[in-house]
Coordinates of C-alpha atoms and ligand atoms in Angstrom, one line a residue:
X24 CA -9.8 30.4 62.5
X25 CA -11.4 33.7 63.8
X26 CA -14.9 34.3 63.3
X27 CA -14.2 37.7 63.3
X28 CA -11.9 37.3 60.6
X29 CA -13.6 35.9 58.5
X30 CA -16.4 38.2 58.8
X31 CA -14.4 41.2 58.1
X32 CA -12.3 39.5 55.1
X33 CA -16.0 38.4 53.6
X34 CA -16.9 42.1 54.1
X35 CA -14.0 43.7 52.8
X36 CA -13.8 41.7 49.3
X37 CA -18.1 41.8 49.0
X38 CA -17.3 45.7 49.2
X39 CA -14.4 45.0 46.3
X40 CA -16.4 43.3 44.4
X41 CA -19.3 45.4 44.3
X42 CA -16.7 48.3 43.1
X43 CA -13.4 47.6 42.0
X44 CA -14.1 44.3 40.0
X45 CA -16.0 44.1 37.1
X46 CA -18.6 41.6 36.7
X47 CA -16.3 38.7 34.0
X48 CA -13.2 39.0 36.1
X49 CA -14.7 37.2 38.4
X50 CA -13.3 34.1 36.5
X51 CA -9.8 35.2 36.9
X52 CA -7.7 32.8 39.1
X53 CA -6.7 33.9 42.8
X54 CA -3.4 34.7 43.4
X55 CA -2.9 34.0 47.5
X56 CA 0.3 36.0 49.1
X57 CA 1.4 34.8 52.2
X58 CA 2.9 37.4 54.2
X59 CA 5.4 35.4 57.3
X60 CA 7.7 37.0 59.7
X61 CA 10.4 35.2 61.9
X62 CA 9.7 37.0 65.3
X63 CA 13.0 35.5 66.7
X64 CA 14.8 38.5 68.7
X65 CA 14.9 37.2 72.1
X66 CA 17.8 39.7 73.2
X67 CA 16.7 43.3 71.9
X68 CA 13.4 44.7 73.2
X69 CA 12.4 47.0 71.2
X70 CA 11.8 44.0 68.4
X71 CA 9.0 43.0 70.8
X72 CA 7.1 46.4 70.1
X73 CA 7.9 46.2 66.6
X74 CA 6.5 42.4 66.6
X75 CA 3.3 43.8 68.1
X76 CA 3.1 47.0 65.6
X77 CA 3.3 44.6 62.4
X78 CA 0.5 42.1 64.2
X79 CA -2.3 45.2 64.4
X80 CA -1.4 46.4 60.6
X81 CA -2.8 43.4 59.8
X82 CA -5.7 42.9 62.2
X83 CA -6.6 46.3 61.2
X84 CA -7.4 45.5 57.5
X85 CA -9.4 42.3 58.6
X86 CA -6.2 40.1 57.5
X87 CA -3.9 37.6 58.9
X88 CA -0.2 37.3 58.8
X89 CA 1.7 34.0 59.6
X90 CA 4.3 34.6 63.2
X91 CA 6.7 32.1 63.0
X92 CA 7.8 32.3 66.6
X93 CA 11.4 31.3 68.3
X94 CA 10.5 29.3 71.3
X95 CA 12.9 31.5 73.9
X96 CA 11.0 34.7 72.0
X97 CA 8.1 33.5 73.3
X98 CA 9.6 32.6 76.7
X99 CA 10.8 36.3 76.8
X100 CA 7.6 37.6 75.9
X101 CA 6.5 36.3 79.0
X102 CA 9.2 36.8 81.3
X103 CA 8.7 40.5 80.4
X104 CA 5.0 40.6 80.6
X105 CA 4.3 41.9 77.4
X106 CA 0.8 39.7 77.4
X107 CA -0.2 43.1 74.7
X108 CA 2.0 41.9 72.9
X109 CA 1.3 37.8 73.1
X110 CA -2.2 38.7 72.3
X111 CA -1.7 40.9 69.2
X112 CA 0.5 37.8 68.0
X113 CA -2.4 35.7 68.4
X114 CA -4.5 37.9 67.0
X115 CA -2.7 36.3 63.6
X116 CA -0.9 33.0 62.8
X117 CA 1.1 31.5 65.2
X118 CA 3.7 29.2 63.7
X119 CA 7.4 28.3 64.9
X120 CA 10.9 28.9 64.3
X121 CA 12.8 26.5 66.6
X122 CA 14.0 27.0 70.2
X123 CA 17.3 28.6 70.1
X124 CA 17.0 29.7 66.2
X125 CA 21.1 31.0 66.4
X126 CA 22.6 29.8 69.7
X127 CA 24.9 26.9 68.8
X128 CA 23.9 24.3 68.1
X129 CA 21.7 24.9 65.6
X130 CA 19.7 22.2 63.5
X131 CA 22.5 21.3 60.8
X132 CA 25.3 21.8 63.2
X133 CA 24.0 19.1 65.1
X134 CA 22.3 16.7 63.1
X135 CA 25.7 17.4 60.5
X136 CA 27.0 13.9 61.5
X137 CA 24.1 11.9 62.9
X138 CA 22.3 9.3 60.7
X139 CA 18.7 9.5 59.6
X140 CA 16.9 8.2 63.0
X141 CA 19.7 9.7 65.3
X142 CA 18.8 13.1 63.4
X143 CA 15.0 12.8 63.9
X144 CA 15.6 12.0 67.1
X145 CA 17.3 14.8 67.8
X146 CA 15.5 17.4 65.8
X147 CA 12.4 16.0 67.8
X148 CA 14.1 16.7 71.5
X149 CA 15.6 19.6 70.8
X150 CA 12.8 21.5 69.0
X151 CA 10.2 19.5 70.8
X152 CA 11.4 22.7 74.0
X153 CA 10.3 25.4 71.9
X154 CA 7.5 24.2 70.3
X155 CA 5.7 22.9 73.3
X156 CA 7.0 26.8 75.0
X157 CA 5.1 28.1 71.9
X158 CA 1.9 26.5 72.2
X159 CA 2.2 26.7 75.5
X160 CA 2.3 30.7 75.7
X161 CA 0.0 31.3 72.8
X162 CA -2.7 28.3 73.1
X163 CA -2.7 27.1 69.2
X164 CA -0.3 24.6 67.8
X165 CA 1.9 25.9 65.1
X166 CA 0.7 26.2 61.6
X167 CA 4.1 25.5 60.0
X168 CA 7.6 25.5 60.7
X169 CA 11.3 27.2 58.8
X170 CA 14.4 27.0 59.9
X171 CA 16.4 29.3 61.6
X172 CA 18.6 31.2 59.2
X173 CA 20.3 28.8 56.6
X174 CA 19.9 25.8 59.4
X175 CA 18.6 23.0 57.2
X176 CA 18.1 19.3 57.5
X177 CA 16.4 16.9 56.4
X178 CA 15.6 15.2 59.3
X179 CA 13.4 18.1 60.2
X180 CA 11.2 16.7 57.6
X181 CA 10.4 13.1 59.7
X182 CA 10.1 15.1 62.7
X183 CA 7.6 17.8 61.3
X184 CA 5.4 14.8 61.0
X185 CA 5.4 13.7 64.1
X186 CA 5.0 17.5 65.9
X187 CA 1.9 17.1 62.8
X188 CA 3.1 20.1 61.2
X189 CA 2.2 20.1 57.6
X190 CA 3.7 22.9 56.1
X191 CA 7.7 24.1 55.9
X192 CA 7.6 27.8 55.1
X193 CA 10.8 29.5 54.3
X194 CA 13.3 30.3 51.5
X195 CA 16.2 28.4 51.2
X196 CA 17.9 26.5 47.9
X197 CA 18.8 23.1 50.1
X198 CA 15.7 21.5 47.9
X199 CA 14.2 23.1 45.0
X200 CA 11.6 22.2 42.3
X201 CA 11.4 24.5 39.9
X202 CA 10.7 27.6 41.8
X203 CA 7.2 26.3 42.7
X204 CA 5.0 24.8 46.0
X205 CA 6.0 20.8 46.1
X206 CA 5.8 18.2 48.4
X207 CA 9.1 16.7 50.0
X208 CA 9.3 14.5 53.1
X209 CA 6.0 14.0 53.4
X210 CA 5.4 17.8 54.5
X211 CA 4.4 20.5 52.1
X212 CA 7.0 22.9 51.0
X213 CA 6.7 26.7 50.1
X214 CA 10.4 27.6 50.2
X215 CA 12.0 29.4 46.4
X216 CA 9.4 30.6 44.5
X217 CA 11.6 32.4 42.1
X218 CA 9.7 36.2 41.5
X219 CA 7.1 35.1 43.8
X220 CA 9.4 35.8 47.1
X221 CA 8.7 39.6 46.9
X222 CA 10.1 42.3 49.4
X223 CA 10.2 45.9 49.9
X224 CA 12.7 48.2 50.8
X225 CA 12.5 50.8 52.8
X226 CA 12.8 54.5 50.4
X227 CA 9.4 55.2 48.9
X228 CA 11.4 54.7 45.8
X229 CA 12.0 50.9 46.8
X230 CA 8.0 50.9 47.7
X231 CA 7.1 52.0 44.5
X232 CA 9.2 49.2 42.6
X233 CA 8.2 46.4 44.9
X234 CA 4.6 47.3 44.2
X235 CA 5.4 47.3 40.5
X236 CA 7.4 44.1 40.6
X237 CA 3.8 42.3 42.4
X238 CA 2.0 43.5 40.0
X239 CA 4.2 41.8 37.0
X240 CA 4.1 38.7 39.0
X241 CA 0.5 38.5 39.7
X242 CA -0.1 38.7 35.9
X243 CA 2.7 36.1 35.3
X244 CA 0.7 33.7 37.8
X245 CA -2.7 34.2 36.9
X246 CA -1.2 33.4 33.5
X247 CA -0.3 30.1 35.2
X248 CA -4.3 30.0 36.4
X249 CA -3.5 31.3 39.9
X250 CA -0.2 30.5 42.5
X251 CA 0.8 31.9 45.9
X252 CA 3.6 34.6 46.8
X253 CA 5.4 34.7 49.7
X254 CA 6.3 37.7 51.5
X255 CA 8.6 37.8 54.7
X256 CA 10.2 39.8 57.1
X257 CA 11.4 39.5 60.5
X258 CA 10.1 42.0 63.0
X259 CA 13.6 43.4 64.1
X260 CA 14.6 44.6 61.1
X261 CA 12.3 47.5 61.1
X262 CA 13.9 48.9 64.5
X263 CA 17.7 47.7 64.2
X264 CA 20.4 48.3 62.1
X265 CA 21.7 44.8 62.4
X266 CA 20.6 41.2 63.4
X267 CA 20.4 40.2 67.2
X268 CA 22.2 37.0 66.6
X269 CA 24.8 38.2 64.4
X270 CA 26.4 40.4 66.6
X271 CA 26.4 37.3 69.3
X272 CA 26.3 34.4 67.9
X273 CA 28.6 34.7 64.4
X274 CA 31.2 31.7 63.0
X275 CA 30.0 29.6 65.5
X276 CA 30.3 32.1 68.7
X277 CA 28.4 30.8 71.7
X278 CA 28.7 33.3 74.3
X279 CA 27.0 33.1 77.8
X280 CA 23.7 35.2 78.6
X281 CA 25.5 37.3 80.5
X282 CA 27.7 38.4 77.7
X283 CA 24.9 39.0 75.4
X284 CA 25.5 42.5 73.2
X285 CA 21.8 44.6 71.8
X286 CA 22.5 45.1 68.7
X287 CA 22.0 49.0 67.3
X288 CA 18.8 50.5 66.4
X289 CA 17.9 52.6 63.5
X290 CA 16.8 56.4 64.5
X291 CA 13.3 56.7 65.3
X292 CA 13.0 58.4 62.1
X293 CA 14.3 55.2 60.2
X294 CA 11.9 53.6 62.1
X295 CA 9.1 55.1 61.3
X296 CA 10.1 55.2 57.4
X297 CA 10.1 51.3 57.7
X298 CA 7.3 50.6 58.8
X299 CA 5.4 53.5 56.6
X300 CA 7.1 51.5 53.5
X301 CA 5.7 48.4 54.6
X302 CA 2.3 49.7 55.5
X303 CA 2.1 50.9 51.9
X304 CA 3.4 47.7 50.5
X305 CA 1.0 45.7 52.2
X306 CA -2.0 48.5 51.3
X307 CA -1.1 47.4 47.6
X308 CA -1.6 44.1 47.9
X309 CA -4.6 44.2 50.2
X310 CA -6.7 46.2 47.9
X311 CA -5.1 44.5 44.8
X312 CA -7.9 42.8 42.8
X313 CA -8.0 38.8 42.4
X314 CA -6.0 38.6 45.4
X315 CA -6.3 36.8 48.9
X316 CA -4.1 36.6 51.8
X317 CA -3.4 33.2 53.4
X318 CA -1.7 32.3 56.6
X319 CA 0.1 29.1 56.7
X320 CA -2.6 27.7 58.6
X321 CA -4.4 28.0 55.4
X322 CA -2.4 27.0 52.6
X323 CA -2.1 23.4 53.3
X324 CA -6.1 23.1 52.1
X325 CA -5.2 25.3 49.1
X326 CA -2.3 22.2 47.9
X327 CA -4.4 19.1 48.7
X328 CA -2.4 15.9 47.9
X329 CA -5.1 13.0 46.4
X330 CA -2.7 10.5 46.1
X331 CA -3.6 9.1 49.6
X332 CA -7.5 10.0 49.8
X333 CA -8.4 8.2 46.3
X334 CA -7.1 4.7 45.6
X335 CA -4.8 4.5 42.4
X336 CA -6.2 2.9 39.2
X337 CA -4.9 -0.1 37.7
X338 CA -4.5 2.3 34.7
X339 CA -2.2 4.9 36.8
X340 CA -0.2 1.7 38.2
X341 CA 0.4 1.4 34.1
X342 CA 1.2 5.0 33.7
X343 CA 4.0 4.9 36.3
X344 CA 5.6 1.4 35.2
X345 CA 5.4 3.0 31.9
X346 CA 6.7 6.7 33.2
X347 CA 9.9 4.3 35.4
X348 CA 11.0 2.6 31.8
X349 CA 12.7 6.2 30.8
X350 CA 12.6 8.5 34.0
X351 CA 12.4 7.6 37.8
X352 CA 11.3 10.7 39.3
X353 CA 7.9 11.5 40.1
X354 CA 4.9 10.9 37.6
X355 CA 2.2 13.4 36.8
X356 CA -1.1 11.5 36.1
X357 CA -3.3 14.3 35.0
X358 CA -5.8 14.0 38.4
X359 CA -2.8 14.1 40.7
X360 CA 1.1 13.6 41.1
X361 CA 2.4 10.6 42.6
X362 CA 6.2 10.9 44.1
X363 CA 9.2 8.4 42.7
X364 CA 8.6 6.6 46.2
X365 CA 4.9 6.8 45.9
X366 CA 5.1 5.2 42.8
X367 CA 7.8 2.2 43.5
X368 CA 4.9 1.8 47.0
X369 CA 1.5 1.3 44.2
X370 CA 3.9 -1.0 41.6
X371 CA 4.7 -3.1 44.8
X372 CA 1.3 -3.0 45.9
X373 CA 0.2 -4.0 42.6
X374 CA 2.3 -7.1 42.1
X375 CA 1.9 -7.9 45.5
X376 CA -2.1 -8.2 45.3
X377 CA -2.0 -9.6 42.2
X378 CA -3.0 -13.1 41.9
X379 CA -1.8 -14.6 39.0
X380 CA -1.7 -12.4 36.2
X381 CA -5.2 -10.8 37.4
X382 CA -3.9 -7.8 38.7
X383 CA -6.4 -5.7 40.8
X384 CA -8.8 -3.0 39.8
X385 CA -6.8 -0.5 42.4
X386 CA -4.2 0.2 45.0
X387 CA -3.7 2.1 47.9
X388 CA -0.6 3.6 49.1
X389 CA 0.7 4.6 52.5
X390 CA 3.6 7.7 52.5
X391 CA 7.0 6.5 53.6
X392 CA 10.1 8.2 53.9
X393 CA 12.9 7.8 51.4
X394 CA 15.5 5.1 52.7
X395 CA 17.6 5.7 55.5
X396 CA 21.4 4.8 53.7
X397 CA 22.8 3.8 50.7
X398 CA 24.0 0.1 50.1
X399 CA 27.5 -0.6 49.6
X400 CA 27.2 -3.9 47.9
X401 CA 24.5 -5.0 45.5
X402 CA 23.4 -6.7 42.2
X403 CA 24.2 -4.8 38.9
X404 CA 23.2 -7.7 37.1
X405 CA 21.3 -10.8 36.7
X406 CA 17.6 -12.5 36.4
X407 CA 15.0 -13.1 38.5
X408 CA 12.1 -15.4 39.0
X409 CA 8.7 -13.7 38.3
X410 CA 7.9 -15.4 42.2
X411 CA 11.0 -13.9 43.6
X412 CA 10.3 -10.3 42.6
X413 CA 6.3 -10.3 43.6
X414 CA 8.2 -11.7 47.2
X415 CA 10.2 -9.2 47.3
X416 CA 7.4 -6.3 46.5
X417 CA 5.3 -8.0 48.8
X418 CA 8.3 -7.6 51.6
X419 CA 8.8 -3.7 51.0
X420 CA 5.2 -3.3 51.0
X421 CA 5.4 -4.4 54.7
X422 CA 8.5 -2.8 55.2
X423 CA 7.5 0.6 54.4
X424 CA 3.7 -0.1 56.7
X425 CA 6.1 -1.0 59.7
X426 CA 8.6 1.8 59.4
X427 CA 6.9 4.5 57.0
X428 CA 10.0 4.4 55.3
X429 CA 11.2 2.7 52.0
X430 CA 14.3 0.4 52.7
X431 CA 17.9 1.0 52.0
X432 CA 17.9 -2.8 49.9
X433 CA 15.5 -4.8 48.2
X434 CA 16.5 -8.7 48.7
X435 CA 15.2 -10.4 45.6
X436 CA 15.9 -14.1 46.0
X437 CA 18.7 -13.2 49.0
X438 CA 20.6 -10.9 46.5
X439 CA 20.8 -7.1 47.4
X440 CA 19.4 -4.8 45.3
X441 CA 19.4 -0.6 45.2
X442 CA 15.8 0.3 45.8
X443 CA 16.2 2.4 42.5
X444 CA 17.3 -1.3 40.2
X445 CA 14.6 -2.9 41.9
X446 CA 11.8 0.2 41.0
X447 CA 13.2 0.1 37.5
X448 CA 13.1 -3.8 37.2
X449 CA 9.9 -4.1 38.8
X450 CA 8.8 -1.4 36.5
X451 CA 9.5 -2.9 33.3
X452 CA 7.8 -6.4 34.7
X453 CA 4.7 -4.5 35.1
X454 CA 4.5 -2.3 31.8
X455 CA 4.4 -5.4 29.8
X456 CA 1.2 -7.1 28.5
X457 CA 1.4 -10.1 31.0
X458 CA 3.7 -10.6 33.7
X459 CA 6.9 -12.6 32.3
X460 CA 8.6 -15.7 33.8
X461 CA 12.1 -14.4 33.9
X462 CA 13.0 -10.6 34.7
X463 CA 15.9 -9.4 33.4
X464 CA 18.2 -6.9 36.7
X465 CA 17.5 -3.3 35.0
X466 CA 19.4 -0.7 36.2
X467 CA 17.8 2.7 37.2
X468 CA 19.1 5.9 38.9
X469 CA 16.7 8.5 41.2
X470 CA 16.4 11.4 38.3
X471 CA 14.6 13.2 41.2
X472 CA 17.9 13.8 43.0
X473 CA 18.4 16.9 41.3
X474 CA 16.0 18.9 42.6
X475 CA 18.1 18.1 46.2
X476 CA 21.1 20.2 46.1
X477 CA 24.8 19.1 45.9
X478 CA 27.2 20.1 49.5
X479 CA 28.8 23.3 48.6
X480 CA 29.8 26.1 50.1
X481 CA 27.0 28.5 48.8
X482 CA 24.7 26.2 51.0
X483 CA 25.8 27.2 54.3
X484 CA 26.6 30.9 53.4
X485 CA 24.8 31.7 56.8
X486 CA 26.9 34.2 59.1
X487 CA 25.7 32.2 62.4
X488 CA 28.0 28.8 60.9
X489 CA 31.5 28.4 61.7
X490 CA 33.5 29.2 59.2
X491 CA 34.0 26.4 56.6
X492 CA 31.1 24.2 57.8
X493 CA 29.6 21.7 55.5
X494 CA 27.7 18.8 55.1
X495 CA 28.4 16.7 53.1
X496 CA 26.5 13.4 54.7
X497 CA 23.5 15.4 55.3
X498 CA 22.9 16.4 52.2
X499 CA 23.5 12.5 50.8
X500 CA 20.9 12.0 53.7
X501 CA 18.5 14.3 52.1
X502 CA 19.1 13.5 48.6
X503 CA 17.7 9.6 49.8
X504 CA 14.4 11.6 50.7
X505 CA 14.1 13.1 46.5
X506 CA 12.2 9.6 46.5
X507 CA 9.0 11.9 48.2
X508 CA 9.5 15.2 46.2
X509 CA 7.0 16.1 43.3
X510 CA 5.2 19.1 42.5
X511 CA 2.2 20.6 44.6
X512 CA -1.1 21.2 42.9
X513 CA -3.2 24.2 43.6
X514 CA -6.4 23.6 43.9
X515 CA -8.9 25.4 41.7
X516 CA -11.4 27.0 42.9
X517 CA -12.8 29.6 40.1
Ligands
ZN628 ZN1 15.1 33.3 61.5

């Protein structure tokens, strides 16, 4: 963070709250608006100036906006020598956007068929190129990371970890709960935010109503005691009349470099009228009351997750065996959220540390992905030894340390068991008053799977896939990781 920034931003909102805000609204809750744009546009050059324009507006008012950078923009950048232009960037965020972002392959294309590890594997090499060209040209290591267009995959999600990327900041409908922040894969997600995704057009007309519509959502979400809007653009729209990569790389056309088209610009007029209408937009949200800006690199402190810093109680390990009995999805136990997964890893934990029926004061849990596949063959019924089932939590338990990553079956006394029977049985073992002799073989089915959309069409409505793509194992892939979803918290601060 810039000391420079900070200095002006304290500056600016002393001098607001000396005159705009009245003395008792101080208690009103902050709504943050993260303002992003996907500078991607390796092929026309007149997105570069428009890249750099966007990055001053910002450093001009004392704020930051969030760059999420292609890796061959950033390459181009160079190759061009617009350093004036690398700096302004810097100047702001700097967060990525993949290598390629619309030359094929792009993420789903090619992790469409693989299975989980092959698809981390290859999300890892292939984005690995850009992101190390990023930080590379621009010295910081990226604050967060979206996909290119409609290009997403879960996989992404195991990878982002590893690059230690803790943010995905887009908009897409691939995974969804309930229009808010929430935590999926491990990585924090600010994708649909239902009103909260706010953009303007570019008449003053459009201005006007954009402003309008942020002021009817910052009401609704200080109503909700403060939340975040996002706000994103992409640098060449403000100087071309259509995308770079559409008029290249469409229904799956890969042409050579060689055969690369510009797409056409708006008149400078048009030009000038787009960037006026943003200017304005953004005006009325900088000087807006009870509001901050936040880059990326900032919101991740904003959504802390306590599961992991704070031990569980024994009275929380109650609250999810109870929560389990009717609903495997993730529990909300008024301090903090715990995923499904997180919750099957502290029952586990639990039982496996128990001694006896003395069950300990506390547990600590380690994330892990949701499983990798889905068994073909396993137990729908039966009963288990009491000893059988504390073996077999005692074996995930180590599972999920050596892998970070819950396992397709549970063998309970060499019988294969769904992960979700085995979370349900275990649960209703623990809810009760002592542990019993004999567990009956409950059966249980991941409720958090719905916030994980089906495969259909409206998915992959992107203009850069080939026509009729789908995926349908990708998205049963990702539906696996619904173990790890669960709302994020903002943190108060008033
Ligand atoms: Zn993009």
């Amino acid at each position: 963070m810039k000391a420079s920034y900070w200095l002006t931003g304290a500056v600016l909102f002393g001098a607001l709250l000396s005159t705009a805000i009245p003395l008792q609204a101080k208690a009103t809750p902050t709504v943050y608006v993260t303002f992003w744009f996907d500078t991607e546009d390796f092929i026309l050059p007149q997105a570069d100036d428009a890249a750099k324009r966007l990055a001053e507006m910002f450093t001009a008012r004392g704020v930051q906006a969030t760059f999420k950078i292609v890796g061959e923009k950033a390459r181009v950048l160079q190759e061009r020598g617009r350093d004036d232009v690398i700096l302004a960037l810097a100047k702001n965020d700097v967060a990525y956007h993949s290598t390629w972002h619309s030359a094929h392959p792009t993420p789903s294309e090619y992790t469409r068929d693989l299975d989980w590890q092959e698809g981390v594997a290859e999300f890892l090499r292939r984005e690995g190129v850009g992101l190390e060209t990023v930080r590379r040209i621009f010295g910081v290591s990226s604050s967060c990371y979206g996909q290119p267009g409609g290009s997403w995959t879960p996989q992404s999600y195991a990878a982002l970890r590893v690059f230690g990327i803790p943010l995905y900041l887009d908009v897409t409908s691939h995974v969804n709960l309930n229009d808010r922040p929430f935590w999926y894969g491990g990585v924090l997600n600010i994708l649909e935010l239902g009103d909260g995704v706010i953009r303007t057009d570019w008449k003053d007309e459009d201005v006007k109503q954009a402003c309008a519509k942020f002021d009817r959502v910052f009401e609704k979400l200080t109503g909700e005691g403060g939340g975040i809007v996002s706000v994103f653009y992409h640098p060449c729209e403000f100087v071309h009349r259509q995308f770079w990569d559409g008029v290249n790389f469409s229904y799956g056309a890969n042409p050579p470099r060689n055969e690369w088209k510009l797409p056409p610009t708006k008149s400078p007029e048009e030009q000038e009228q787009a960037f006026k209408a943003f200017e304005a937009f953004l005006d009325h949200i900088v000087r807006h009351a009870g509001v901050r800006l936040v880059t990326a690199r900032e919101i991740p402190s904003l959504y802390p997750d306590r599961v992991y810093s704070n031990p569980l109680t024994q009275k929380d390990v109650r609250a999810i065996a109870e929560a389990f009995q009717t609903r495997l999805s993730y529990v909300d136990l008024g301090t903090r959220i715990v995923s499904a997964g997180e919750g099957l890893l502290a029952l586990s934990q639990s039982v496996a540390e128990s001694d006896g029926n003395r069950r300990p004061a506390d547990v600590n849990v380690e994330f892990a992905c949701g499983p990798a596949s889905v068994p073909q063959q396993f137990l729908t019924e039966g009963t288990f030894r009491w000893d059988a089932l504390r073996q077999a939590a005692q074996e995930l338990i180590e599972i999920a340390h050596g892998t970070q990553q819950l396992p397709s079956v549970v063998w309970v006394a060499g019988q294969p068991l769904r992960p979700e029977d085995f979370a349900v049985t275990l649960a209703g073992a623990v809810a009760a008053e002592s542990y019993p002799a004999e567990v009956p073989l409950r059966r249980g089915e991941l409720e958090a799977r719905k916030f994980v959309a089906d495969d259909s069409s409206h998915l992959w409505g992107w203009v850069i896939f080939p026509r009729g793509f789908n995926a349908p194992h990708m998205m049963a892939l990702a539906k696996l990781q619904a173990w790890t979803i669960k709302p994020a918290v903002l943190r108060k601060i008033n």
